[in-house]
Amino acid sequence: MDHSLPDILIKQLNHFSPLGDTDIEALYDRMTSLDIAKGEYWLREGQVSSHIGFLISGVMRVYHLANDKEYTSYFNFGQRNPFVSSFTSFTKRIASQENIHAITDCSMIVISHADLEHLYETHPAIDRLGRKMAEYNYMLALERIYSLQHRSAAERYNELLSIYPQLVNMVPHHYIASYLGITPESLSRIRKEK
Amino acid sequence: MDHSLPDILIKQLNHFSPLGDTDIEALYDRMTSLDIAKGEYWLREGQVSSHIGFLISGVMRVYHLANDKEYTSYFNFGQRNPFVSSFTSFTKRIASQENIHAITDCSMIVISHADLEHLYETHPAIDRLGRKMAEYNYMLALERIYSLQHRSAAERYNELLSIYPQLVNMVPHHYIASYLGITPESLSRIRKEK
DNA sequence: CACCCGCATTGATGTATGATAAGATTTTCA
DNA sequence: TGAAAATCTTATCATACATCAATGCGGGTG
């Protein structure tokens, strides 16, 4: 892509692990920008996830379909959770069980699996960056496990509110409910309490 | 330590990411073996986790204490889940909220944070290995999130049975219940159904 | 051997959340 | 703009799981 990777991407990646000029140059060469309009899909169940994305703006949602219900794996939104992927599909090169779509108009910077592997092979600093990102995502996942394991639905909702105050105004509530592991009706009751 | 890292460790690490002879040599120099007797603690809440461990044999348990209750974060047991740590404490160098203790006599190979960082700096193959391990742990965490989010207690118990058939005979049931996010009474009822 | 004491079980009851159905509200778009 | 669709709420009832209390079991220790 042209020499215009958004500052926010460089800044965030540098925050995970410092990159040299040649590393950033290599990223320039392999990453491309991708805009997705509200409602559009980036990945459908059954496909092998070919790219991983870094979300610049908007809200994306990863969900799984079973028994006629949607199970929201997670949202990508803001700087806390910018890595968009069906991670297991992307990493293991297997069919995804998940769908990924844009809840609002979205802007991403993406890279293909082959290109990322190539960068890992040729740029140790990027390999390290990959490690830092995986460690970060793992720690986020541990927090979520703890929350699901030990907190009530109302507590989980309040946690979500405190972490992403704006999210609740941007996405349909039944998606939020599904993310929390409850029904839309239960979420409605929880919200009424307050 | 002496030149006798267990084959199982080398084999498992190689399975994550291939290591050269010099990498393995470097691991030899920095890793030490550590045995912990049944009931002993490896880490107490409030301490900063100084080492990460690879479990060779036995069962370890990571748990958190709150409101007079024990919340079991996870078990380390067998080859599926060999990395023992309070990961956030170890990675961020902050006080751990978790305790780690041996449920049975345990044997581990451990490495200090400083030594691991040094290996990451000097051996790109080990940095890559770290990435693969983090990615692996992340994928395991995603599975657990899905299970907690969308499955009933009985389903989660059966999952656990199918993944670690022997575990239920080796650890007190109230630990298992806590891991599943339910009370010992509920677990007892689930088991009676079968 | 007998006594604990931690653990597992069982029963009775309470509560949070799910299921179903109906209505109200908002959004979409022809 | 107006009708249809999607979403949100509310109500009722059902169920899974928690809580509380009591009993039983089993292994360690005097």
Short mmCIF file of C-alpha atoms (C1' of nucleotides) in Angstrom, two decimals:
data_model
loop_
_atom_site.label_atom_id
_atom_site.label_comp_id
_atom_site.label_asym_id
_atom_site.label_seq_id
_atom_site.Cartn_x
_atom_site.Cartn_y
_atom_site.Cartn_z
CA MET A 1 0.00 0.00 0.00
CA ASP A 2 1.07 3.60 -0.24
CA HIS A 3 3.12 5.18 2.49
CA SER A 4 0.23 6.16 4.64
CA LEU A 5 -0.31 3.59 7.34
CA PRO A 6 -2.36 5.41 9.93
CA ASP A 7 -0.39 6.83 12.81
CA ILE A 8 -2.63 5.05 15.24
CA LEU A 9 -1.55 1.68 13.87
CA ILE A 10 2.15 2.47 14.10
CA LYS A 11 1.69 3.96 17.51
CA GLN A 12 -0.20 0.96 18.82
CA LEU A 13 2.19 -1.58 17.35
CA ASN A 14 5.16 0.33 18.74
CA HIS A 15 3.46 0.28 22.07
CA PHE A 16 3.36 -3.50 22.02
CA SER A 17 6.94 -3.85 20.88
CA PRO A 18 9.32 -1.30 19.37
CA LEU A 19 9.84 -1.52 15.62
CA GLY A 20 12.72 -0.24 13.54
CA ASP A 21 12.35 1.73 10.34
CA THR A 22 12.95 -1.31 8.17
CA ASP A 23 10.28 -3.22 10.07
CA ILE A 24 7.79 -0.45 9.51
CA GLU A 25 8.85 -0.25 5.87
CA ALA A 26 8.16 -3.98 5.53
CA LEU A 27 4.76 -3.54 7.13
CA TYR A 28 3.99 -0.78 4.64
CA ASP A 29 4.68 -3.19 1.82
CA ARG A 30 2.49 -5.98 3.08
CA MET A 31 -0.49 -4.35 4.73
CA THR A 32 -3.46 -2.95 2.92
CA SER A 33 -6.35 -0.89 4.03
CA LEU A 34 -9.86 -2.22 3.82
CA ASP A 35 -13.14 -0.46 4.41
CA ILE A 36 -16.27 -2.41 5.16
CA ALA A 37 -19.69 -0.85 5.07
CA LYS A 38 -22.17 -1.34 7.88
CA GLY A 39 -23.83 -4.72 7.59
CA GLU A 40 -21.24 -6.22 5.26
CA TYR A 41 -19.47 -9.47 6.06
CA TRP A 42 -15.72 -9.90 6.18
CA LEU A 43 -15.78 -13.63 6.87
CA ARG A 44 -18.45 -16.30 6.62
CA GLU A 45 -18.65 -19.57 8.52
CA GLY A 46 -16.93 -22.34 6.59
CA GLN A 47 -14.29 -20.14 5.01
CA VAL A 48 -10.68 -20.22 6.08
CA SER A 49 -9.77 -16.84 7.50
CA SER A 50 -7.13 -15.50 5.12
CA HIS A 51 -6.38 -12.16 6.77
CA ILE A 52 -6.03 -10.65 10.17
CA GLY A 53 -7.19 -7.10 10.65
CA PHE A 54 -6.33 -4.12 12.78
CA LEU A 55 -9.40 -2.02 13.38
CA ILE A 56 -8.94 1.70 12.83
CA SER A 57 -12.52 2.79 13.33
CA GLY A 58 -15.98 1.31 13.72
CA VAL A 59 -17.33 -1.76 15.46
CA MET A 60 -16.99 -5.32 14.22
CA ARG A 61 -18.53 -8.42 15.64
CA VAL A 62 -17.51 -12.06 15.59
CA TYR A 63 -20.28 -14.57 16.11
CA HIS A 64 -21.14 -18.18 15.74
CA LEU A 65 -24.44 -19.70 14.67
CA ALA A 66 -25.97 -22.75 16.34
CA ASN A 67 -29.50 -23.96 17.15
CA ASP A 68 -30.90 -20.97 15.30
CA LYS A 69 -29.12 -18.67 17.72
CA GLU A 70 -26.27 -16.26 17.38
CA TYR A 71 -23.46 -16.57 19.87
CA THR A 72 -21.39 -13.41 19.91
CA SER A 73 -17.76 -14.32 20.54
CA TYR A 74 -16.65 -10.76 20.88
CA PHE A 75 -16.70 -7.22 19.58
CA ASN A 76 -13.81 -5.33 18.12
CA PHE A 77 -14.07 -1.76 19.18
CA GLY A 78 -11.70 0.98 20.20
CA GLN A 79 -8.09 0.54 21.13
CA ARG A 80 -8.50 -2.13 23.72
CA ASN A 81 -9.42 -4.83 21.27
CA PRO A 82 -8.26 -3.87 17.78
CA PHE A 83 -7.29 -7.28 16.37
CA VAL A 84 -10.03 -8.64 14.16
CA SER A 85 -9.91 -12.30 13.27
CA SER A 86 -11.31 -15.74 13.60
CA PHE A 87 -8.08 -16.53 15.32
CA THR A 88 -8.16 -20.31 15.36
CA SER A 89 -9.14 -20.45 11.69
CA PHE A 90 -6.46 -17.94 10.77
CA THR A 91 -3.73 -19.66 12.77
CA LYS A 92 -4.51 -23.29 12.06
CA ARG A 93 -5.69 -22.77 8.47
CA ILE A 94 -8.98 -24.52 9.10
CA ALA A 95 -12.56 -23.61 8.27
CA SER A 96 -13.95 -20.94 10.56
CA GLN A 97 -17.04 -21.62 12.62
CA GLU A 98 -17.46 -17.90 12.99
CA ASN A 99 -18.85 -15.04 10.98
CA ILE A 100 -17.34 -11.58 11.10
CA HIS A 101 -19.33 -8.56 10.05
CA ALA A 102 -19.32 -4.81 10.42
CA ILE A 103 -21.86 -3.38 12.82
CA THR A 104 -21.00 0.15 11.74
CA ASP A 105 -18.95 1.39 8.83
CA CYS A 106 -15.46 0.12 9.55
CA SER A 107 -11.95 0.86 8.48
CA MET A 108 -9.22 -1.74 8.93
CA ILE A 109 -5.62 -2.39 8.02
CA VAL A 110 -5.25 -6.03 7.06
CA ILE A 111 -2.51 -8.50 6.25
CA SER A 112 -2.72 -11.96 4.73
CA HIS A 113 -1.58 -15.08 6.51
CA ALA A 114 1.16 -15.69 3.94
CA ASP A 115 2.45 -12.13 4.19
CA LEU A 116 2.41 -12.20 7.96
CA GLU A 117 4.31 -15.48 8.00
CA HIS A 118 6.81 -13.95 5.62
CA LEU A 119 7.28 -10.97 7.91
CA TYR A 120 7.70 -13.30 10.87
CA GLU A 121 10.41 -15.18 8.97
CA THR A 122 12.30 -12.12 7.83
CA HIS A 123 11.84 -9.63 10.66
CA PRO A 124 12.52 -10.84 14.18
CA ALA A 125 11.11 -7.62 15.59
CA ILE A 126 7.79 -8.41 13.96
CA ASP A 127 7.92 -11.96 15.26
CA ARG A 128 8.35 -10.46 18.69
CA LEU A 129 5.49 -8.08 18.06
CA GLY A 130 3.36 -11.10 17.24
CA ARG A 131 4.32 -12.63 20.55
CA LYS A 132 3.39 -9.50 22.45
CA MET A 133 0.04 -9.29 20.69
CA ALA A 134 -0.73 -12.94 21.41
CA GLU A 135 0.23 -12.47 25.06
CA TYR A 136 -1.97 -9.40 25.26
CA ASN A 137 -4.94 -11.16 23.74
CA TYR A 138 -4.39 -14.08 26.07
CA MET A 139 -4.49 -11.82 29.11
CA LEU A 140 -7.71 -10.22 27.88
CA ALA A 141 -9.16 -13.70 27.44
CA LEU A 142 -8.18 -14.64 31.00
CA GLU A 143 -10.08 -11.64 32.33
CA ARG A 144 -13.13 -12.63 30.38
CA ILE A 145 -12.94 -16.21 31.62
CA TYR A 146 -12.82 -14.99 35.19
CA SER A 147 -15.81 -12.79 34.61
CA LEU A 148 -17.90 -15.52 33.00
CA GLN A 149 -16.88 -18.03 35.63
CA HIS A 150 -17.61 -16.03 38.72
CA ARG A 151 -19.74 -12.99 38.10
CA SER A 152 -23.49 -12.56 37.70
CA ALA A 153 -25.00 -11.30 34.47
CA ALA A 154 -25.59 -7.86 36.00
CA GLU A 155 -21.99 -7.67 37.13
CA ARG A 156 -20.75 -8.65 33.69
CA TYR A 157 -22.95 -6.00 32.13
CA ASN A 158 -21.57 -3.33 34.44
CA GLU A 159 -18.04 -4.43 33.68
CA LEU A 160 -18.75 -4.05 30.00
CA LEU A 161 -20.21 -0.61 30.61
CA SER A 162 -17.13 0.51 32.48
CA ILE A 163 -14.74 -0.85 29.86
CA TYR A 164 -16.61 0.32 26.76
CA PRO A 165 -19.01 3.05 27.90
CA GLN A 166 -20.01 3.99 24.35
CA LEU A 167 -20.47 0.47 23.03
CA VAL A 168 -23.95 0.01 24.42
CA ASN A 169 -25.19 2.97 22.39
CA MET A 170 -23.65 1.69 19.19
CA VAL A 171 -24.72 -1.92 18.87
CA PRO A 172 -28.08 -3.67 19.12
CA HIS A 173 -28.73 -4.88 22.64
CA HIS A 174 -29.37 -8.44 21.67
CA TYR A 175 -25.77 -8.62 20.46
CA ILE A 176 -24.62 -7.36 23.84
CA ALA A 177 -26.80 -9.93 25.56
CA SER A 178 -25.33 -12.70 23.47
CA TYR A 179 -21.82 -11.49 24.27
CA LEU A 180 -22.66 -11.60 27.97
CA GLY A 181 -24.10 -15.09 27.60
CA ILE A 182 -27.67 -14.11 28.46
CA THR A 183 -30.95 -13.52 26.62
CA PRO A 184 -32.08 -10.11 25.37
CA GLU A 185 -34.95 -10.25 27.86
CA SER A 186 -32.58 -10.70 30.76
CA LEU A 187 -30.46 -7.80 29.59
CA SER A 188 -33.56 -5.66 29.37
CA ARG A 189 -34.41 -6.48 32.97
CA ILE A 190 -30.87 -5.77 34.13
CA ARG A 191 -30.96 -2.40 32.44
CA LYS A 192 -34.28 -1.55 34.02
CA GLU A 193 -32.87 -2.07 37.51
CA LYS A 194 -30.59 0.92 37.18
CA MET B 1 21.03 -27.26 35.27
CA ASP B 2 22.75 -30.43 34.12
CA HIS B 3 22.29 -31.76 30.63
CA SER B 4 19.22 -33.75 31.33
CA LEU B 5 16.16 -31.77 30.31
CA PRO B 6 13.41 -34.34 30.03
CA ASP B 7 12.72 -35.56 26.52
CA ILE B 8 9.10 -34.68 26.92
CA LEU B 9 9.95 -31.01 27.34
CA ILE B 10 12.20 -30.88 24.28
CA LYS B 11 9.66 -32.84 22.30
CA GLN B 12 6.79 -30.58 23.29
CA LEU B 13 8.71 -27.38 22.67
CA ASN B 14 9.89 -28.64 19.30
CA HIS B 15 6.32 -29.42 18.48
CA PHE B 16 5.39 -25.79 19.05
CA SER B 17 8.29 -24.44 17.07
CA PRO B 18 11.49 -26.12 15.89
CA LEU B 19 14.60 -25.33 17.89
CA GLY B 20 18.23 -25.59 16.82
CA ASP B 21 20.94 -27.20 18.91
CA THR B 22 22.19 -23.87 20.19
CA ASP B 23 18.68 -22.93 21.25
CA ILE B 24 18.31 -26.14 23.19
CA GLU B 25 21.75 -25.63 24.65
CA ALA B 26 20.70 -22.17 25.83
CA LEU B 27 17.58 -23.62 27.38
CA TYR B 28 19.69 -26.18 29.21
CA ASP B 29 21.68 -23.35 30.74
CA ARG B 30 18.71 -21.35 31.96
CA MET B 31 16.09 -23.86 33.01
CA THR B 32 16.06 -25.71 36.28
CA SER B 33 14.00 -28.56 37.55
CA LEU B 34 11.76 -28.10 40.54
CA ASP B 35 9.80 -30.67 42.48
CA ILE B 36 6.88 -29.67 44.64
CA ALA B 37 5.31 -31.97 47.15
CA LYS B 38 1.58 -32.46 47.36
CA GLY B 39 -0.01 -29.58 49.21
CA GLU B 40 2.94 -27.20 48.85
CA TYR B 41 2.58 -23.74 47.35
CA TRP B 42 4.59 -22.45 44.45
CA LEU B 43 3.12 -18.94 44.49
CA ARG B 44 1.07 -16.99 47.00
CA GLU B 45 -1.31 -14.13 46.35
CA GLY B 46 0.49 -10.79 46.58
CA GLN B 47 3.81 -12.09 45.29
CA VAL B 48 5.11 -11.25 41.84
CA SER B 49 5.40 -14.45 39.86
CA SER B 50 9.12 -14.81 39.19
CA HIS B 51 9.13 -18.03 37.18
CA ILE B 52 7.09 -19.81 34.60
CA GLY B 53 6.92 -23.57 34.74
CA PHE B 54 6.51 -26.49 32.40
CA LEU B 55 4.77 -29.34 34.14
CA ILE B 56 6.37 -32.74 33.69
CA SER B 57 4.14 -34.72 36.02
CA GLY B 58 1.42 -34.19 38.60
CA VAL B 59 -1.47 -31.77 38.90
CA MET B 60 -1.19 -28.12 39.82
CA ARG B 61 -3.95 -25.68 40.50
CA VAL B 62 -4.21 -21.92 40.14
CA TYR B 63 -6.87 -20.25 42.23
CA HIS B 64 -7.99 -16.92 43.55
CA LEU B 65 -9.50 -16.12 46.93
CA ALA B 66 -12.43 -13.76 47.39
CA ASN B 67 -15.45 -13.54 49.72
CA ASP B 68 -14.15 -16.54 51.64
CA LYS B 69 -14.36 -18.60 48.48
CA GLU B 70 -11.83 -20.20 46.23
CA TYR B 71 -12.14 -19.53 42.54
CA THR B 72 -10.17 -22.08 40.55
CA SER B 73 -8.72 -20.40 37.47
CA TYR B 74 -7.43 -23.62 36.00
CA PHE B 75 -5.60 -26.86 36.46
CA ASN B 76 -2.30 -27.80 34.93
CA PHE B 77 -2.38 -31.43 34.06
CA GLY B 78 -1.08 -33.61 31.27
CA GLN B 79 0.23 -32.41 27.97
CA ARG B 80 -2.65 -30.25 26.95
CA ASN B 81 -1.98 -27.58 29.50
CA PRO B 82 1.62 -27.80 30.69
CA PHE B 83 2.43 -24.11 31.24
CA VAL B 84 2.16 -23.21 34.90
CA SER B 85 2.01 -19.56 35.79
CA SER B 86 0.09 -16.63 37.06
CA PHE B 87 0.49 -15.28 33.58
CA THR B 88 -0.52 -11.66 34.07
CA SER B 89 1.68 -11.33 37.14
CA PHE B 90 4.59 -12.98 35.39
CA THR B 91 4.25 -10.92 32.22
CA LYS B 92 3.45 -7.52 33.69
CA ARG B 93 5.61 -7.88 36.79
CA ILE B 94 2.76 -7.07 39.13
CA ALA B 95 1.49 -8.71 42.30
CA SER B 96 -0.43 -11.88 41.63
CA GLN B 97 -4.01 -12.25 42.77
CA GLU B 98 -3.62 -15.98 42.43
CA ASN B 99 -2.21 -18.82 44.43
CA ILE B 100 -0.55 -21.81 42.80
CA HIS B 101 -0.18 -25.07 44.64
CA ALA B 102 0.47 -28.72 43.97
CA ILE B 103 -2.53 -31.01 44.25
CA THR B 104 -0.32 -34.05 43.84
CA ASP B 105 3.44 -34.40 43.95
CA CYS B 106 4.63 -32.42 40.96
CA SER B 107 7.72 -32.13 38.85
CA MET B 108 8.35 -29.02 36.77
CA ILE B 109 11.01 -27.40 34.65
CA VAL B 110 11.07 -23.69 35.40
CA ILE B 111 12.70 -20.55 34.10
CA SER B 112 12.90 -17.10 35.62
CA HIS B 113 11.44 -14.02 34.00
CA ALA B 114 14.88 -12.46 33.59
CA ASP B 115 16.33 -15.60 32.02
CA LEU B 116 13.40 -16.00 29.68
CA GLU B 117 13.70 -12.37 28.58
CA HIS B 118 17.37 -12.94 27.99
CA LEU B 119 16.66 -15.96 25.83
CA TYR B 120 14.05 -13.99 23.91
CA GLU B 121 16.65 -11.29 23.25
CA THR B 122 19.40 -13.60 22.16
CA HIS B 123 17.58 -16.47 20.44
CA PRO B 124 15.00 -15.54 17.83
CA ALA B 125 13.87 -19.17 17.64
CA ILE B 126 12.95 -19.02 21.31
CA ASP B 127 11.16 -15.74 20.81
CA ARG B 128 9.16 -17.48 18.14
CA LEU B 129 8.54 -20.41 20.45
CA GLY B 130 7.15 -17.92 22.95
CA ARG B 131 4.81 -16.60 20.31
CA LYS B 132 3.56 -20.07 19.47
CA MET B 133 2.98 -20.89 23.10
CA ALA B 134 1.08 -17.65 23.67
CA GLU B 135 -1.03 -18.31 20.59
CA TYR B 136 -1.72 -21.83 21.78
CA ASN B 137 -2.76 -20.68 25.23
CA TYR B 138 -4.92 -18.01 23.68
CA MET B 139 -6.76 -20.58 21.57
CA LEU B 140 -7.34 -22.76 24.62
CA ALA B 141 -8.72 -19.72 26.43
CA LEU B 142 -11.10 -19.00 23.54
CA GLU B 143 -12.51 -22.51 23.81
CA ARG B 144 -13.06 -22.07 27.50
CA ILE B 145 -14.78 -18.74 26.98
CA TYR B 146 -17.15 -20.31 24.49
CA SER B 147 -17.93 -23.10 26.90
CA LEU B 148 -18.62 -20.78 29.83
CA GLN B 149 -20.63 -18.43 27.67
CA HIS B 150 -22.95 -20.90 26.05
CA ARG B 151 -23.00 -24.27 27.75
CA SER B 152 -24.80 -25.55 30.82
CA ALA B 153 -22.93 -26.75 33.88
CA ALA B 154 -23.59 -30.38 32.97
CA GLU B 155 -22.26 -29.83 29.47
CA ARG B 156 -19.14 -28.17 30.81
CA TYR B 157 -18.59 -31.06 33.17
CA ASN B 158 -18.88 -33.58 30.36
CA GLU B 159 -16.47 -31.57 28.26
CA LEU B 160 -13.99 -31.66 31.09
CA LEU B 161 -14.48 -35.40 31.43
CA SER B 162 -13.79 -35.96 27.76
CA ILE B 163 -10.70 -33.77 27.73
CA TYR B 164 -9.16 -34.97 31.00
CA PRO B 165 -10.81 -38.31 31.82
CA GLN B 166 -8.46 -39.03 34.70
CA LEU B 167 -8.60 -35.61 36.31
CA VAL B 168 -11.85 -36.19 38.19
CA ASN B 169 -10.29 -39.08 40.06
CA MET B 170 -7.23 -37.08 41.04
CA VAL B 171 -8.51 -33.82 42.47
CA PRO B 172 -11.14 -32.98 45.11
CA HIS B 173 -14.50 -32.41 43.54
CA HIS B 174 -15.03 -28.99 45.02
CA TYR B 175 -12.00 -27.82 43.03
CA ILE B 176 -13.60 -29.16 39.89
CA ALA B 177 -16.85 -27.42 40.75
CA SER B 178 -15.07 -24.14 41.25
CA TYR B 179 -13.30 -24.57 37.91
CA LEU B 180 -16.65 -25.12 36.24
CA GLY B 181 -18.08 -22.06 37.97
CA ILE B 182 -20.64 -23.96 40.06
CA THR B 183 -21.03 -25.11 43.67
CA PRO B 184 -19.92 -28.52 44.94
CA GLU B 185 -23.57 -29.37 45.59
CA SER B 186 -24.47 -28.76 41.98
CA LEU B 187 -21.58 -30.85 40.76
CA SER B 188 -22.68 -33.68 43.01
CA ARG B 189 -26.16 -33.56 41.48
CA ILE B 190 -24.78 -33.49 37.95
CA ARG B 191 -22.70 -36.55 38.70
CA LYS B 192 -25.67 -38.38 40.17
CA GLU B 193 -27.62 -38.00 36.92
CA LYS B 194 -25.27 -40.27 35.06
"C1'" DC C 1 -9.67 -48.55 67.84
"C1'" DA C 2 -12.23 -44.22 68.20
"C1'" DC C 3 -12.55 -39.72 67.22
"C1'" DC C 4 -12.12 -35.98 64.15
"C1'" DC C 5 -12.44 -33.24 60.23
"C1'" DG C 6 -12.58 -32.33 55.56
"C1'" DC C 7 -15.29 -33.83 51.90
"C1'" DA C 8 -19.32 -35.57 49.41
"C1'" DT C 9 -24.09 -36.16 49.34
"C1'" DT C 10 -28.98 -35.19 49.98
"C1'" DG C 11 -33.10 -32.46 50.80
"C1'" DA C 12 -35.76 -28.15 51.11
"C1'" DT C 13 -36.17 -23.77 49.51
"C1'" DG C 14 -34.77 -19.34 47.17
"C1'" DT C 15 -33.29 -16.71 43.18
"C1'" DA C 16 -31.40 -15.59 38.76
"C1'" DT C 17 -32.03 -16.42 34.34
"C1'" DG C 18 -34.41 -18.88 30.35
"C1'" DA C 19 -38.60 -19.66 27.41
"C1'" DT C 20 -42.59 -18.12 25.45
"C1'" DA C 21 -45.72 -14.81 24.03
"C1'" DA C 22 -47.56 -10.31 23.44
"C1'" DG C 23 -47.14 -5.55 22.84
"C1'" DA C 24 -44.44 -1.17 22.22
"C1'" DT C 25 -40.93 1.26 19.99
"C1'" DT C 26 -37.64 2.30 16.55
"C1'" DT C 27 -35.56 1.74 12.08
"C1'" DT C 28 -35.63 0.75 7.39
"C1'" DC C 29 -36.83 1.61 3.01
"C1'" DA C 30 -40.22 1.33 -0.87
"C1'" DT D 1 -44.66 9.31 4.33
"C1'" DG D 2 -46.26 4.96 5.68
"C1'" DA D 3 -45.94 0.16 6.14
"C1'" DA D 4 -43.05 -3.63 7.25
"C1'" DA D 5 -39.26 -5.28 9.76
"C1'" DA D 6 -36.30 -5.26 13.45
"C1'" DT D 7 -35.59 -4.36 18.04
"C1'" DC D 8 -36.77 -3.62 22.75
"C1'" DT D 9 -39.72 -4.20 26.63
"C1'" DT D 10 -42.96 -6.38 29.75
"C1'" DA D 11 -45.37 -10.21 31.81
"C1'" DT D 12 -45.93 -15.01 33.09
"C1'" DC D 13 -44.26 -19.27 33.88
"C1'" DA D 14 -40.45 -22.86 33.91
"C1'" DT D 15 -35.89 -24.35 35.12
"C1'" DA D 16 -31.05 -24.45 36.40
"C1'" DC D 17 -28.33 -23.49 39.81
"C1'" DA D 18 -27.39 -21.37 44.55
"C1'" DT D 19 -28.04 -21.37 49.39
"C1'" DC D 20 -28.70 -23.36 53.76
"C1'" DA D 21 -28.87 -27.17 56.71
"C1'" DA D 22 -28.29 -31.89 57.86
"C1'" DT D 23 -26.32 -36.37 57.25
"C1'" DG D 24 -22.95 -39.68 55.84
"C1'" DC D 25 -18.52 -41.15 54.51
"C1'" DG D 26 -13.53 -41.93 54.84
"C1'" DG D 27 -8.94 -41.31 55.91
"C1'" DG D 28 -5.61 -39.51 59.08
"C1'" DT D 29 -4.14 -39.10 63.89
"C1'" DG D 30 -4.54 -39.40 68.89
#
